mmCIF file of C-alpha atoms in Angstrom:
data_model
loop_
_atom_site.group_PDB
_atom_site.id
_atom_site.type_symbol
_atom_site.label_atom_id
_atom_site.label_comp_id
_atom_site.label_asym_id
_atom_site.label_seq_id
_atom_site.Cartn_x
_atom_site.Cartn_y
_atom_site.Cartn_z
ATOM 1 C CA UNK M 1 0.678 26.079 44.212
ATOM 2 C CA UNK M 2 2.943 28.950 45.181
ATOM 3 C CA UNK M 3 6.307 27.894 46.521
ATOM 4 C CA UNK M 4 6.220 26.942 50.184
ATOM 5 C CA UNK M 5 9.428 27.654 52.069
ATOM 6 C CA UNK M 6 10.818 24.896 54.241
ATOM 7 C CA UNK M 7 13.670 25.040 56.747
ATOM 8 C CA UNK M 8 15.281 21.609 56.997
ATOM 9 C CA UNK M 9 17.506 21.126 60.081
ATOM 10 C CA UNK M 10 19.910 18.215 60.424
ATOM 11 C CA UNK M 11 22.692 17.459 62.900
ATOM 12 C CA UNK M 12 24.182 15.217 60.211
ATOM 13 C CA UNK M 13 26.333 17.141 57.779
ATOM 14 C CA UNK M 14 25.598 17.360 54.075
ATOM 15 C CA UNK M 15 29.277 16.541 53.501
ATOM 16 C CA UNK M 16 28.652 13.167 55.180
ATOM 17 C CA UNK M 17 27.413 10.186 53.127
ATOM 18 C CA UNK M 18 24.048 10.124 54.940
ATOM 19 C CA UNK M 19 23.376 13.742 54.037
ATOM 20 C CA UNK M 20 24.061 12.963 50.400
ATOM 21 C CA UNK M 21 21.975 9.765 50.331
ATOM 22 C CA UNK M 22 19.147 10.479 52.793
ATOM 23 C CA UNK M 23 18.577 14.247 52.604
ATOM 24 C CA UNK M 24 19.540 15.869 49.310
ATOM 25 C CA UNK M 25 17.818 13.299 47.027
ATOM 26 C CA UNK M 26 14.537 13.734 48.933
ATOM 27 C CA UNK M 27 14.592 17.512 48.983
ATOM 28 C CA UNK M 28 15.702 17.935 45.381
ATOM 29 C CA UNK M 29 12.771 15.792 44.224
ATOM 30 C CA UNK M 30 10.320 17.586 46.511
ATOM 31 C CA UNK M 31 11.152 20.881 44.803
ATOM 32 C CA UNK M 32 9.204 19.539 41.802
ATOM 33 C CA UNK M 33 6.063 19.694 43.973
ATOM 34 C CA UNK M 34 6.476 23.419 44.609
ATOM 35 C CA UNK M 35 8.623 23.429 47.733
ATOM 36 C CA UNK M 36 11.839 25.381 48.212
ATOM 37 C CA UNK M 37 14.343 24.586 50.937
ATOM 38 C CA UNK M 38 16.990 25.999 53.173
ATOM 39 C CA UNK M 39 19.140 23.240 54.661
ATOM 40 C CA UNK M 40 20.765 24.014 58.005
ATOM 41 C CA UNK M 41 23.309 21.341 58.935
ATOM 42 C CA UNK M 42 26.268 20.712 61.227
ATOM 43 C CA UNK M 43 29.292 19.625 59.221
ATOM 44 C CA UNK M 44 32.495 18.136 60.548
ATOM 45 C CA UNK M 45 35.409 20.589 60.048
ATOM 46 C CA UNK M 46 37.611 17.823 58.636
ATOM 47 C CA UNK M 47 35.045 17.029 55.909
ATOM 48 C CA UNK M 48 33.545 20.422 55.102
ATOM 49 C CA UNK M 49 36.380 21.982 53.025
ATOM 50 C CA UNK M 50 36.770 18.928 50.777
ATOM 51 C CA UNK M 51 33.047 18.251 50.443
ATOM 52 C CA UNK M 52 31.603 21.767 50.158
ATOM 53 C CA UNK M 53 31.939 22.119 46.381
ATOM 54 C CA UNK M 54 30.447 18.672 45.761
ATOM 55 C CA UNK M 55 27.363 19.424 47.876
ATOM 56 C CA UNK M 56 26.911 22.786 46.172
ATOM 57 C CA UNK M 57 27.055 21.026 42.806
ATOM 58 C CA UNK M 58 24.381 18.548 43.915
ATOM 59 C CA UNK M 59 21.919 21.256 44.958
ATOM 60 C CA UNK M 60 22.756 23.843 42.270
ATOM 61 C CA UNK M 61 19.926 22.849 39.850
ATOM 62 C CA UNK M 62 17.270 23.206 42.560
ATOM 63 C CA UNK M 63 15.737 25.938 44.745
ATOM 64 C CA UNK M 64 17.795 24.733 47.689
ATOM 65 C CA UNK M 65 19.983 26.947 49.845
ATOM 66 C CA UNK M 66 22.489 25.387 52.211
ATOM 67 C CA UNK M 67 23.846 26.908 55.411
ATOM 68 C CA UNK M 68 26.399 24.963 57.421
ATOM 69 C CA UNK M 69 27.657 25.490 60.955
ATOM 70 C CA UNK M 70 30.691 23.615 62.309
ATOM 71 C CA UNK M 71 30.097 20.434 64.293
ATOM 72 C CA UNK M 72 31.992 20.181 67.585
ATOM 73 C CA UNK M 73 32.869 16.894 69.265
ATOM 74 C CA UNK M 74 34.852 18.070 72.274
ATOM 75 C CA UNK M 75 34.504 18.687 75.108
ATOM 76 C CA UNK M 76 31.611 16.236 75.479
ATOM 77 C CA UNK M 77 28.207 17.744 76.296
ATOM 78 C CA UNK M 78 29.482 21.339 76.277
ATOM 79 C CA UNK M 79 30.294 21.051 72.581
ATOM 80 C CA UNK M 80 26.695 19.939 71.896
ATOM 81 C CA UNK M 81 25.341 22.859 73.926
ATOM 82 C CA UNK M 82 27.469 25.168 71.803
ATOM 83 C CA UNK M 83 26.207 23.536 68.600
ATOM 84 C CA UNK M 84 22.598 23.904 69.762
ATOM 85 C CA UNK M 85 22.958 27.641 70.337
ATOM 86 C CA UNK M 86 24.762 28.036 67.012
ATOM 87 C CA UNK M 87 21.929 26.232 65.191
ATOM 88 C CA UNK M 88 19.296 28.243 67.032
ATOM 89 C CA UNK M 89 20.966 31.581 66.287
ATOM 90 C CA UNK M 90 21.327 30.825 62.580
ATOM 91 C CA UNK M 91 17.761 29.454 62.392
ATOM 92 C CA UNK M 92 16.357 32.665 63.922
ATOM 93 C CA UNK M 93 18.290 34.784 61.418
ATOM 94 C CA UNK M 94 17.130 32.609 58.531
ATOM 95 C CA UNK M 95 13.517 32.846 59.705
ATOM 96 C CA UNK M 96 13.762 36.642 59.866
ATOM 97 C CA UNK M 97 14.725 36.850 56.190
ATOM 98 C CA UNK M 98 12.842 33.854 54.732
ATOM 99 C CA UNK M 99 9.591 33.622 56.743
ATOM 100 C CA UNK M 100 9.379 29.855 56.448
ATOM 101 C CA UNK M 101 6.102 27.974 56.265
ATOM 102 C CA UNK M 102 7.412 24.845 57.976
ATOM 103 C CA UNK M 103 10.415 23.448 59.800
ATOM 104 C CA UNK M 104 11.323 19.841 58.952
ATOM 105 C CA UNK M 105 13.656 18.504 61.606
ATOM 106 C CA UNK M 106 15.779 15.419 62.059
ATOM 107 C CA UNK M 107 16.119 14.068 65.652
ATOM 108 C CA UNK M 108 18.234 15.293 68.533
ATOM 109 C CA UNK M 109 19.405 18.896 68.829
ATOM 110 C CA UNK M 110 17.557 20.038 65.667
ATOM 111 C CA UNK M 111 14.196 19.217 67.277
ATOM 112 C CA UNK M 112 15.008 21.597 70.144
ATOM 113 C CA UNK M 113 15.399 24.352 67.551
ATOM 114 C CA UNK M 114 12.329 23.218 65.594
ATOM 115 C CA UNK M 115 10.056 23.224 68.639
ATOM 116 C CA UNK M 116 11.338 26.689 69.542
ATOM 117 C CA UNK M 117 10.520 27.953 66.023
ATOM 118 C CA UNK M 118 7.030 26.468 66.183
ATOM 119 C CA UNK M 119 6.244 28.073 69.528
ATOM 120 C CA UNK M 120 7.929 31.417 68.756
ATOM 121 C CA UNK M 121 6.844 31.940 65.143
ATOM 122 C CA UNK M 122 3.961 29.519 64.642
ATOM 123 C CA UNK M 123 5.771 27.433 62.013
ATOM 124 C CA UNK M 124 4.377 24.046 61.121
ATOM 125 C CA UNK M 125 6.600 21.291 62.516
ATOM 126 C CA UNK M 126 7.377 17.998 60.766
ATOM 127 C CA UNK M 127 9.079 15.721 63.287
ATOM 128 C CA UNK M 128 11.271 13.360 61.245
ATOM 129 C CA UNK M 129 11.943 10.951 64.102
ATOM 130 C CA UNK M 130 14.199 8.563 62.131
ATOM 131 C CA UNK M 131 15.035 6.704 65.355
ATOM 132 C CA UNK M 132 14.670 6.869 69.135
ATOM 133 C CA UNK M 133 17.540 9.307 69.498
ATOM 134 C CA UNK M 134 18.130 9.349 73.257
ATOM 135 C CA UNK M 135 17.876 5.566 73.479
ATOM 136 C CA UNK M 136 20.318 5.241 70.586
ATOM 137 C CA UNK M 137 22.886 7.236 72.577
ATOM 138 C CA UNK M 138 22.551 4.784 75.461
ATOM 139 C CA UNK M 139 22.389 1.603 73.373
ATOM 140 C CA UNK M 140 25.346 2.705 71.276
ATOM 141 C CA UNK M 141 27.514 3.260 74.361
ATOM 142 C CA UNK M 142 27.761 7.036 73.970
ATOM 143 C CA UNK M 143 25.809 7.817 77.140
ATOM 144 C CA UNK M 144 26.565 5.755 80.244
ATOM 145 C CA UNK M 145 23.568 6.203 82.525
ATOM 146 C CA UNK M 146 25.780 5.619 85.585
ATOM 147 C CA UNK M 147 27.266 9.016 84.792
ATOM 148 C CA UNK M 148 24.900 11.603 86.360
ATOM 149 C CA UNK M 149 25.392 14.046 83.469
ATOM 150 C CA UNK M 150 24.437 11.492 80.818
ATOM 151 C CA UNK M 151 21.614 10.223 83.012
ATOM 152 C CA UNK M 152 20.217 13.758 83.191
ATOM 153 C CA UNK M 153 20.644 14.233 79.437
ATOM 154 C CA UNK M 154 18.843 10.985 78.701
ATOM 155 C CA UNK M 155 15.801 11.917 80.772
ATOM 156 C CA UNK M 156 15.831 15.481 79.415
ATOM 157 C CA UNK M 157 15.687 14.234 75.816
ATOM 158 C CA UNK M 158 13.073 11.584 76.617
ATOM 159 C CA UNK M 159 10.843 14.370 77.975
ATOM 160 C CA UNK M 160 11.659 16.421 74.892
ATOM 161 C CA UNK M 161 10.781 13.452 72.652
ATOM 162 C CA UNK M 162 7.348 13.406 74.316
ATOM 163 C CA UNK M 163 6.942 17.181 73.882
ATOM 164 C CA UNK M 164 7.723 16.842 70.186
ATOM 165 C CA UNK M 165 5.171 14.054 69.772
ATOM 166 C CA UNK M 166 2.397 16.139 71.357
ATOM 167 C CA UNK M 167 3.302 19.404 69.581
ATOM 168 C CA UNK M 168 4.265 18.262 66.081
ATOM 169 C CA UNK M 169 1.972 18.653 63.088
ATOM 170 C CA UNK M 170 3.031 15.294 61.670
ATOM 171 C CA UNK M 171 5.680 12.662 62.304
ATOM 172 C CA UNK M 172 7.843 10.400 60.160
ATOM 173 C CA UNK M 173 9.504 7.199 61.331
ATOM 174 C CA UNK M 174 11.589 4.622 59.507
ATOM 175 C CA UNK M 175 9.900 1.357 60.456
ATOM 176 C CA UNK M 176 6.495 -0.181 61.008
ATOM 177 C CA UNK M 177 7.728 -1.587 64.323
ATOM 178 C CA UNK M 178 8.703 1.946 65.378
ATOM 179 C CA UNK M 179 5.304 3.265 64.335
ATOM 180 C CA UNK M 180 3.524 0.587 66.345
ATOM 181 C CA UNK M 181 5.661 1.316 69.413
ATOM 182 C CA UNK M 182 4.806 5.041 69.252
ATOM 183 C CA UNK M 183 1.116 4.376 68.665
ATOM 184 C CA UNK M 184 1.053 2.071 71.713
ATOM 185 C CA UNK M 185 2.220 4.831 74.062
ATOM 186 C CA UNK M 186 -0.811 5.520 76.241
ATOM 187 C CA UNK M 187 0.457 8.856 77.590
ATOM 188 C CA UNK M 188 0.194 10.588 74.187
ATOM 189 C CA UNK M 189 -3.216 12.200 73.621
ATOM 190 C CA UNK M 190 -5.084 11.756 70.351
ATOM 191 C CA UNK M 191 -3.697 8.342 69.488
ATOM 192 C CA UNK M 192 -3.052 7.188 66.879
ATOM 193 C CA UNK M 193 -1.168 10.410 66.121
ATOM 194 C CA UNK M 194 -0.513 11.234 62.420
ATOM 195 C CA UNK M 195 2.615 9.279 61.518
ATOM 196 C CA UNK M 196 3.971 8.081 58.169
ATOM 197 C CA UNK M 197 6.502 5.278 57.730
ATOM 198 C CA UNK M 198 9.267 6.137 55.251
ATOM 199 C CA UNK M 199 12.250 3.751 55.397
ATOM 200 C CA UNK M 200 15.724 4.821 54.322
ATOM 201 C CA UNK M 201 15.618 4.768 50.544
ATOM 202 C CA UNK M 202 18.023 3.985 47.744
ATOM 203 C CA UNK M 203 18.781 5.609 44.417
ATOM 204 C CA UNK M 204 18.075 2.642 42.148
ATOM 205 C CA UNK M 205 19.807 4.304 39.193
ATOM 206 C CA UNK M 206 23.058 4.722 41.109
ATOM 207 C CA UNK M 207 22.858 1.289 42.753
ATOM 208 C CA UNK M 208 22.350 -0.690 39.569
ATOM 209 C CA UNK M 209 24.817 -3.292 38.361
ATOM 210 C CA UNK M 210 23.915 -2.459 34.744
ATOM 211 C CA UNK M 211 25.321 1.052 35.180
ATOM 212 C CA UNK M 212 28.745 -0.011 36.453
ATOM 213 C CA UNK M 213 31.772 0.986 34.390
ATOM 214 C CA UNK M 214 33.319 -2.390 33.598
ATOM 215 C CA UNK M 215 36.745 -0.956 32.745
ATOM 216 C CA UNK M 216 36.820 0.788 36.120
ATOM 217 C CA UNK M 217 35.705 -2.449 37.771
ATOM 218 C CA UNK M 218 38.616 -4.261 36.149
ATOM 219 C CA UNK M 219 40.944 -1.571 37.502
ATOM 220 C CA UNK M 220 39.545 -1.978 41.020
ATOM 221 C CA UNK M 221 39.729 -5.789 40.754
ATOM 222 C CA UNK M 222 43.430 -5.508 39.999
ATOM 223 C CA UNK M 223 44.034 -2.880 42.697
ATOM 224 C CA UNK M 224 42.231 -4.938 45.352
ATOM 225 C CA UNK M 225 43.724 -8.249 44.191
ATOM 226 C CA UNK M 226 40.333 -9.904 43.702
ATOM 227 C CA UNK M 227 40.641 -13.046 41.604
ATOM 228 C CA UNK M 228 37.821 -14.371 39.406
ATOM 229 C CA UNK M 229 37.309 -17.402 41.633
ATOM 230 C CA UNK M 230 37.291 -15.536 44.953
ATOM 231 C CA UNK M 231 34.203 -15.825 47.141
ATOM 232 C CA UNK M 232 33.518 -12.322 48.449
ATOM 233 C CA UNK M 233 31.522 -11.409 51.537
ATOM 234 C CA UNK M 234 31.309 -7.632 51.922
ATOM 235 C CA UNK M 235 30.539 -5.209 54.700
ATOM 236 C CA UNK M 236 29.477 -1.637 53.917
ATOM 237 C CA UNK M 237 29.888 1.301 56.293
ATOM 238 C CA UNK M 238 31.578 2.303 59.523
ATOM 239 C CA UNK M 239 32.110 -0.240 62.281
ATOM 240 C CA UNK M 240 31.756 0.026 66.039
ATOM 241 C CA UNK M 241 28.856 1.356 68.102
ATOM 242 C CA UNK M 242 25.768 -0.669 67.223
ATOM 243 C CA UNK M 243 27.603 -2.659 64.550
ATOM 244 C CA UNK M 244 28.801 -5.902 66.102
ATOM 245 C CA UNK M 245 32.385 -6.031 64.872
ATOM 246 C CA UNK M 246 33.458 -9.035 66.960
ATOM 247 C CA UNK M 247 30.489 -11.142 65.904
ATOM 248 C CA UNK M 248 31.016 -10.254 62.236
ATOM 249 C CA UNK M 249 34.729 -11.069 62.410
ATOM 250 C CA UNK M 250 33.985 -14.394 64.083
ATOM 251 C CA UNK M 251 31.475 -15.225 61.362
ATOM 252 C CA UNK M 252 34.048 -14.332 58.701
ATOM 253 C CA UNK M 253 36.654 -16.536 60.392
ATOM 254 C CA UNK M 254 34.184 -19.441 60.439
ATOM 255 C CA UNK M 255 33.449 -18.895 56.739
ATOM 256 C CA UNK M 256 37.147 -18.710 55.906
ATOM 257 C CA UNK M 257 37.817 -21.980 57.734
ATOM 258 C CA UNK M 258 35.312 -23.771 55.508
ATOM 259 C CA UNK M 259 35.598 -21.869 52.224
ATOM 260 C CA UNK M 260 39.323 -21.502 51.467
ATOM 261 C CA UNK M 261 38.811 -19.056 48.582
ATOM 262 C CA UNK M 262 36.672 -16.681 50.703
ATOM 263 C CA UNK M 263 37.772 -13.068 51.130
ATOM 264 C CA UNK M 264 36.152 -10.287 53.107
ATOM 265 C CA UNK M 265 35.689 -6.859 51.550
ATOM 266 C CA UNK M 266 35.174 -3.970 53.980
ATOM 267 C CA UNK M 267 33.938 -0.838 52.226
ATOM 268 C CA UNK M 268 34.675 1.308 55.231
ATOM 269 C CA UNK M 269 36.828 4.157 56.569
ATOM 270 C CA UNK M 270 37.793 2.168 59.694
ATOM 271 C CA UNK M 271 40.829 0.350 58.326
ATOM 272 C CA UNK M 272 42.881 0.156 61.546
ATOM 273 C CA UNK M 273 39.905 -0.966 63.646
ATOM 274 C CA UNK M 274 39.088 -3.677 61.099
ATOM 275 C CA UNK M 275 42.658 -5.004 61.046
ATOM 276 C CA UNK M 276 42.826 -5.120 64.861
ATOM 277 C CA UNK M 277 39.451 -6.862 65.152
ATOM 278 C CA UNK M 278 40.348 -9.353 62.403
ATOM 279 C CA UNK M 279 43.639 -10.255 64.081
ATOM 280 C CA UNK M 280 41.751 -10.973 67.315
ATOM 281 C CA UNK M 281 39.932 -13.812 65.556
ATOM 282 C CA UNK M 282 42.841 -15.073 63.503
ATOM 283 C CA UNK M 283 41.777 -13.592 60.159
ATOM 284 C CA UNK M 284 44.949 -13.131 58.142
ATOM 285 C CA UNK M 285 45.748 -10.035 56.102
ATOM 286 C CA UNK M 286 45.401 -11.857 52.765
ATOM 287 C CA UNK M 287 41.758 -12.578 53.645
ATOM 288 C CA UNK M 288 40.960 -8.882 54.158
ATOM 289 C CA UNK M 289 40.257 -6.248 51.524
ATOM 290 C CA UNK M 290 39.672 -2.758 52.899
ATOM 291 C CA UNK M 291 38.639 0.158 50.720
ATOM 292 C CA UNK M 292 37.145 3.531 51.582
ATOM 293 C CA UNK M 293 34.889 4.100 48.602
ATOM 294 C CA UNK M 294 33.399 7.414 47.566
ATOM 295 C CA UNK M 295 29.632 7.353 47.163
ATOM 296 C CA UNK M 296 29.734 6.868 43.378
ATOM 297 C CA UNK M 297 32.246 4.006 43.828
ATOM 298 C CA UNK M 298 30.195 2.070 46.391
ATOM 299 C CA UNK M 299 27.936 0.260 43.865
ATOM 300 C CA UNK M 300 30.988 -0.909 41.924
ATOM 301 C CA UNK M 301 32.674 -2.187 45.096
ATOM 302 C CA UNK M 302 29.504 -3.945 46.223
ATOM 303 C CA UNK M 303 29.234 -5.645 42.835
ATOM 304 C CA UNK M 304 32.153 -7.936 43.754
ATOM 305 C CA UNK M 305 30.014 -9.474 46.527
ATOM 306 C CA UNK M 306 28.545 -12.955 46.642
ATOM 307 C CA UNK M 307 26.922 -11.998 49.953
ATOM 308 C CA UNK M 308 26.854 -8.903 52.154
ATOM 309 C CA UNK M 309 27.053 -9.066 55.927
ATOM 310 C CA UNK M 310 25.925 -6.845 58.771
ATOM 311 C CA UNK M 311 25.166 -7.651 62.397
ATOM 312 C CA UNK M 312 23.620 -4.935 64.559
ATOM 313 C CA UNK M 313 23.103 -4.839 68.313
ATOM 314 C CA UNK M 314 19.661 -6.118 69.284
ATOM 315 C CA UNK M 315 18.302 -3.408 71.573
ATOM 316 C CA UNK M 316 15.231 -1.247 72.114
ATOM 317 C CA UNK M 317 16.299 1.699 69.966
ATOM 318 C CA UNK M 318 16.984 -0.495 66.945
ATOM 319 C CA UNK M 319 13.310 -1.368 66.466
ATOM 320 C CA UNK M 320 13.108 2.065 64.830
ATOM 321 C CA UNK M 321 16.193 1.560 62.646
ATOM 322 C CA UNK M 322 16.249 1.224 58.860
ATOM 323 C CA UNK M 323 19.855 0.575 57.796
ATOM 324 C CA UNK M 324 20.641 2.489 54.600
ATOM 325 C CA UNK M 325 23.150 -0.226 53.729
ATOM 326 C CA UNK M 326 20.340 -2.797 53.471
ATOM 327 C CA UNK M 327 18.524 -0.792 50.811
ATOM 328 C CA UNK M 328 21.738 -0.339 48.822
ATOM 329 C CA UNK M 329 22.703 -4.014 49.097
ATOM 330 C CA UNK M 330 19.267 -5.167 47.932
ATOM 331 C CA UNK M 331 19.316 -2.714 45.018
ATOM 332 C CA UNK M 332 22.468 -4.471 43.809
ATOM 333 C CA UNK M 333 20.682 -7.843 43.997
ATOM 334 C CA UNK M 334 23.032 -9.139 46.696
ATOM 335 C CA UNK M 335 21.700 -11.527 49.367
ATOM 336 C CA UNK M 336 22.388 -10.405 52.915
ATOM 337 C CA UNK M 337 23.445 -12.189 56.084
ATOM 338 C CA UNK M 338 22.066 -10.277 59.057
ATOM 339 C CA UNK M 339 20.344 -10.668 62.409
ATOM 340 C CA UNK M 340 16.824 -10.300 63.745
ATOM 341 C CA UNK M 341 15.666 -7.479 66.013
ATOM 342 C CA UNK M 342 16.578 -4.627 63.664
ATOM 343 C CA UNK M 343 13.542 -2.624 62.594
ATOM 344 C CA UNK M 344 11.657 -4.382 59.794
ATOM 345 C CA UNK M 345 14.781 -6.003 58.287
ATOM 346 C CA UNK M 346 13.943 -9.645 59.108
ATOM 347 C CA UNK M 347 10.462 -9.286 57.619
ATOM 348 C CA UNK M 348 11.848 -7.622 54.486
ATOM 349 C CA UNK M 349 14.447 -10.373 53.974
ATOM 350 C CA UNK M 350 11.765 -13.040 54.387
ATOM 351 C CA UNK M 351 9.223 -11.306 52.150
ATOM 352 C CA UNK M 352 11.626 -10.885 49.236
ATOM 353 C CA UNK M 353 13.735 -14.043 49.799
ATOM 354 C CA UNK M 354 16.749 -11.777 50.104
ATOM 355 C CA UNK M 355 19.195 -13.630 52.343
ATOM 356 C CA UNK M 356 19.657 -15.277 55.726
ATOM 357 C CA UNK M 357 18.647 -13.939 59.158
ATOM 358 C CA UNK M 358 20.216 -15.299 62.351
ATOM 359 C CA UNK M 359 18.487 -15.092 65.725
ATOM 360 C CA UNK M 360 21.726 -15.390 67.729
ATOM 361 C CA UNK M 361 25.493 -15.305 67.221
ATOM 362 C CA UNK M 362 26.458 -18.808 68.344
ATOM 363 C CA UNK M 363 28.825 -21.004 66.355
ATOM 364 C CA UNK M 364 26.084 -23.589 65.644
ATOM 365 C CA UNK M 365 23.854 -20.868 64.185
ATOM 366 C CA UNK M 366 26.752 -19.575 62.081
ATOM 367 C CA UNK M 367 27.492 -23.128 60.922
ATOM 368 C CA UNK M 368 23.919 -23.639 59.725
ATOM 369 C CA UNK M 369 24.137 -20.494 57.575
ATOM 370 C CA UNK M 370 27.545 -21.508 56.207
ATOM 371 C CA UNK M 371 26.124 -24.939 55.344
ATOM 372 C CA UNK M 372 23.474 -23.204 53.220
ATOM 373 C CA UNK M 373 26.069 -20.965 51.582
ATOM 374 C CA UNK M 374 28.222 -23.937 50.664
ATOM 375 C CA UNK M 375 25.178 -25.792 49.281
ATOM 376 C CA UNK M 376 24.780 -23.033 46.676
ATOM 377 C CA UNK M 377 23.197 -19.634 46.219
ATOM 378 C CA UNK M 378 19.397 -20.054 45.924
ATOM 379 C CA UNK M 379 18.723 -16.348 45.528
ATOM 380 C CA UNK M 380 17.567 -14.466 42.429
ATOM 381 C CA UNK M 381 19.417 -11.173 41.928
ATOM 382 C CA UNK M 382 16.596 -9.574 39.957
ATOM 383 C CA UNK M 383 13.996 -10.637 42.525
ATOM 384 C CA UNK M 384 16.062 -9.050 45.305
ATOM 385 C CA UNK M 385 16.437 -5.865 43.283
ATOM 386 C CA UNK M 386 12.689 -5.893 42.661
ATOM 387 C CA UNK M 387 12.245 -6.082 46.437
ATOM 388 C CA UNK M 388 14.416 -2.986 46.849
ATOM 389 C CA UNK M 389 12.302 -1.196 44.270
ATOM 390 C CA UNK M 390 9.118 -2.252 46.037
ATOM 391 C CA UNK M 391 10.161 -1.352 49.591
ATOM 392 C CA UNK M 392 13.100 1.053 49.443
ATOM 393 C CA UNK M 393 12.711 3.093 46.265
ATOM 394 C CA UNK M 394 13.521 6.795 46.391
ATOM 395 C CA UNK M 395 10.452 7.577 44.277
ATOM 396 C CA UNK M 396 8.134 5.953 46.827
ATOM 397 C CA UNK M 397 9.827 7.786 49.689
ATOM 398 C CA UNK M 398 9.537 11.156 47.927
ATOM 399 C CA UNK M 399 5.860 10.558 47.165
ATOM 400 C CA UNK M 400 5.159 9.747 50.820
ATOM 401 C CA UNK M 401 7.003 12.889 51.922
ATOM 402 C CA UNK M 402 5.037 14.942 49.388
ATOM 403 C CA UNK M 403 1.722 13.686 50.728
ATOM 404 C CA UNK M 404 2.766 14.530 54.291
ATOM 405 C CA UNK M 405 3.918 18.017 53.216
ATOM 406 C CA UNK M 406 0.634 18.571 51.440
ATOM 407 C CA UNK M 407 -1.381 17.476 54.489
ATOM 408 C CA UNK M 408 0.533 19.871 56.728
ATOM 409 C CA UNK M 409 0.567 22.826 54.313
ATOM 410 C CA UNK M 410 -2.904 22.673 52.731
#
């Protein structure tokens, strides 16, 4: 098959961790199936200079070109309008010189550009939904619907979401619950529309305890003051928004009250926010370990964990959510403590016996989980890792993408 040219548009930057874990690995592997790519992304100005060379190194062995435009945060709304026109202008110029066969778009502003390219130039359009974008803005507290501007934006993007679903050539979503919700929408003609489920995946070679540099681990253990007998519960990623910081801190405090040698490792850039939230619940500084790990350091940091914790807001948009952190935690064989109502997570944990799921955030519910923790760890690390390989493997995700590409571009 002759190379097919794909324009991939993302509002997430390639210099962000998600770009490096949930975009570049997919596209680099898809080049083996005869596809070449131009990535068009919005990168944060504070991250782009430091991360540019690393991204270029990642894509250098592959037929992947990368074009970045600056992401703007302020002023609200107007900055996004500016970013949209910047993306659209660059996309039109790229189309003029590359004559793409398909546009593969992530949600939000990129889909506005993608739908324009489909209607203007007849490009095939792969709608990589990932999540219910407009609803995520509301559920995450970014758009207050009492504000008339945000209310208008919400309804504009909900109409646009519908237009994408009726004009796309194929769709991708992250969860089976999200797929079912879309297929149950009666106002979309031709149901069930073509839609593939591809959860956030994990690089099982990177997230593998066998591949950890033990001398470097010893160095980190000393730096972070982790003793051999410490009981470590970790949290991976940013906090705030959908991530229920207060509930997680309260759980940690309850654990610390009953397990004196427990410590809480936050692999996160939000050090000040974590310290403030911990103090609110009486978690002392000696109980906290905070480290902003680079991507290649994250598996090593996770390897200190007895359990990993994440609580996420239970809301409509999260039925379509596949937390990348869950795939990475499972790949390391670490049991998770999480809550129900988040995509397919509860079903995955149950299927692979991979941790504990709470239905609410009350102290009695927390106590029942802590009782089980104290009773001993009943989980099998290799079985959990096998579950990650079965459900979250990068190879499976790439193969599903390839089949969708092939169906669109026969």
